[in-house]
Amino acid sequence: MKGQPCFIGMQAEGREWMQMITRKAASLFDYTFTDSMTWTDRHGKRMRTWIADEVGKIADPQEFMDTLVERAVGILEGEPIDIYVNPTYVPDQLAKDYDSLWTEARMRQVVDAAAKNHVAIELERPVQIAGRGVRKDGKGGGLQVHPGHE
């Protein structure tokens, strides 16, 4: 694709991706994107949050969300990425409470970390995003937004 009129991106899957690819290899791509859909909770359980059986029963939705935000901020502050995708995704088990779980304070933490670290945030499909809040919270704060990756 070199020399073609397009950008080539790398999807950085899981938190272990930085041990699986060198910075030199990663630098061959025009941009790197990732999400916080694969992580380890406070009890040591690794999960891919889109797989209900791996997530299991969520006993404390507030603790889950606090951990999710901590992991997202950690990614934004510690991983060399350009675009943070699926920024407000929650597992199916929490989907019905999406609007109450993605509080302004939680969203502000993610938006602030993205702006501080010069990471663009993908605007998801309307069914899963608190997009109004991301756009409103990021306005004037140096936040870049990026249309969906799918």
Coordinates of C-alpha atoms in Angstrom, one line a residue:
M1 CA 0.0 0.0 0.0
K2 CA 3.0 2.2 0.2
G3 CA 2.7 5.1 -2.2
Q4 CA -1.1 4.7 -2.5
P5 CA -3.4 7.6 -1.5
C6 CA -4.5 6.1 1.8
F7 CA -3.6 5.8 5.4
I8 CA -2.6 2.5 7.0
G9 CA -3.6 2.0 10.6
M10 CA -2.8 -0.6 13.2
Q11 CA -5.4 -1.9 15.7
A12 CA -3.7 -2.4 19.0
E13 CA -5.7 -5.2 20.6
G14 CA -5.5 -5.9 24.4
R15 CA -3.2 -4.4 26.8
E16 CA -0.3 -6.7 26.0
W17 CA 0.1 -5.4 22.4
M18 CA 3.1 -3.2 23.3
Q19 CA 5.0 -6.4 24.3
M20 CA 4.1 -8.1 21.0
I21 CA 5.2 -5.4 18.5
T22 CA 8.3 -3.2 18.6
R23 CA 7.9 0.6 18.5
K24 CA 9.9 0.5 15.2
A25 CA 7.3 -1.9 13.7
A26 CA 4.5 0.2 15.0
S27 CA 6.1 3.3 13.5
L28 CA 5.5 1.8 10.0
F29 CA 1.8 2.6 10.3
D30 CA 0.3 6.0 9.8
Y31 CA -1.7 5.7 13.1
T32 CA -2.5 3.3 15.9
F33 CA -5.9 2.9 17.4
T34 CA -7.2 0.9 20.4
D35 CA -10.0 0.7 22.9
S36 CA -10.6 -0.4 26.4
M37 CA -12.7 -3.5 25.5
T38 CA -10.0 -5.9 26.7
W39 CA -8.7 -5.5 30.2
T40 CA -8.2 -7.0 33.7
D41 CA -10.5 -6.0 36.5
R42 CA -9.5 -5.3 40.1
H43 CA -9.9 -9.0 41.0
G44 CA -7.4 -10.2 38.3
K45 CA -10.0 -11.3 35.8
R46 CA -9.1 -10.6 32.2
M47 CA -12.0 -10.1 29.9
R48 CA -13.1 -9.1 26.5
T49 CA -16.1 -7.0 27.4
W50 CA -18.1 -7.8 24.2
I51 CA -18.2 -11.5 25.2
A52 CA -20.9 -11.8 27.8
D53 CA -19.5 -15.2 29.1
E54 CA -16.1 -13.6 29.8
V55 CA -17.6 -10.7 31.6
G56 CA -20.1 -12.8 33.6
K57 CA -22.4 -11.3 36.2
I58 CA -21.5 -7.8 37.1
A59 CA -22.2 -7.6 40.8
D60 CA -21.4 -3.9 41.2
P61 CA -22.0 -1.8 38.1
Q62 CA -20.5 1.3 39.7
E63 CA -17.3 -0.5 40.6
F64 CA -17.2 -1.9 37.0
M65 CA -17.6 1.5 35.6
D66 CA -15.0 3.1 37.9
T67 CA -12.5 0.4 36.8
L68 CA -13.4 0.8 33.1
V69 CA -12.7 4.5 33.4
E70 CA -9.4 3.8 35.3
R71 CA -8.4 1.4 32.5
A72 CA -9.3 3.9 29.8
V73 CA -7.4 6.7 31.4
G74 CA -4.4 4.3 31.8
I75 CA -4.5 3.5 28.1
L76 CA -4.7 7.2 27.1
E77 CA -1.8 8.1 29.4
G78 CA 0.4 5.1 28.9
E79 CA 0.0 3.6 25.4
P80 CA 1.4 5.3 22.3
I81 CA -1.9 5.6 20.4
D82 CA -3.5 8.2 18.0
I83 CA -7.2 7.3 18.2
Y84 CA -9.2 5.9 21.1
V85 CA -12.1 3.9 19.7
N86 CA -15.4 2.6 21.2
P87 CA -14.9 5.2 23.9
T88 CA -18.1 4.6 25.8
Y89 CA -18.8 0.9 25.2
V90 CA -20.3 -1.0 28.0
P91 CA -21.0 -4.8 28.1
D92 CA -24.5 -6.0 27.2
Q93 CA -25.2 -6.6 30.9
L94 CA -25.0 -2.9 31.5
A95 CA -26.5 -1.5 28.3
K96 CA -29.9 -0.8 29.8
D97 CA -28.2 1.6 32.4
Y98 CA -25.8 3.2 29.9
D99 CA -27.0 6.8 30.3
S100 CA -26.9 6.7 34.1
L101 CA -23.5 4.8 34.2
W102 CA -21.7 7.2 31.9
T103 CA -21.9 10.1 34.2
E104 CA -20.5 13.5 33.3
A105 CA -17.6 13.0 35.8
R106 CA -16.6 9.7 34.2
M107 CA -16.8 11.1 30.7
R108 CA -14.8 14.1 31.8
Q109 CA -12.0 11.9 33.1
V110 CA -11.7 10.1 29.7
V111 CA -12.0 13.4 27.7
D112 CA -9.4 15.2 29.8
A113 CA -6.9 12.3 29.5
A114 CA -7.4 12.1 25.7
A115 CA -7.0 15.9 25.3
K116 CA -3.9 16.0 27.6
N117 CA -2.2 13.2 25.6
H118 CA -3.2 14.4 22.2
V119 CA -5.4 11.3 21.4
A120 CA -8.4 11.6 19.2
I121 CA -11.7 10.0 20.3
E122 CA -13.8 8.1 17.8
L123 CA -17.4 9.1 17.6
E124 CA -19.3 5.8 17.8
R125 CA -22.6 4.8 16.3
P126 CA -25.5 6.7 17.9
V127 CA -26.8 3.5 19.6
Q128 CA -23.7 3.3 21.9
I129 CA -22.3 6.8 22.4
A130 CA -23.0 9.5 24.8
G131 CA -21.8 11.6 21.8
R132 CA -23.5 14.8 22.8
G133 CA -21.5 14.7 26.1
V134 CA -18.2 13.9 24.4
R135 CA -18.6 16.7 21.9
K136 CA -19.8 19.1 24.5
D137 CA -17.2 18.1 27.1
G138 CA -14.3 18.2 24.6
K139 CA -15.2 21.5 23.0
G140 CA -12.6 24.0 23.7
G141 CA -10.5 21.5 25.6
G142 CA -8.2 20.6 22.7
L143 CA -10.0 17.3 22.1
Q144 CA -10.0 15.8 18.6
V145 CA -12.8 13.6 17.4
H146 CA -12.6 11.0 14.7
P147 CA -15.5 9.4 12.8
G148 CA -16.1 5.7 13.4
H149 CA -13.6 3.0 12.4
E150 CA -16.0 0.3 11.3

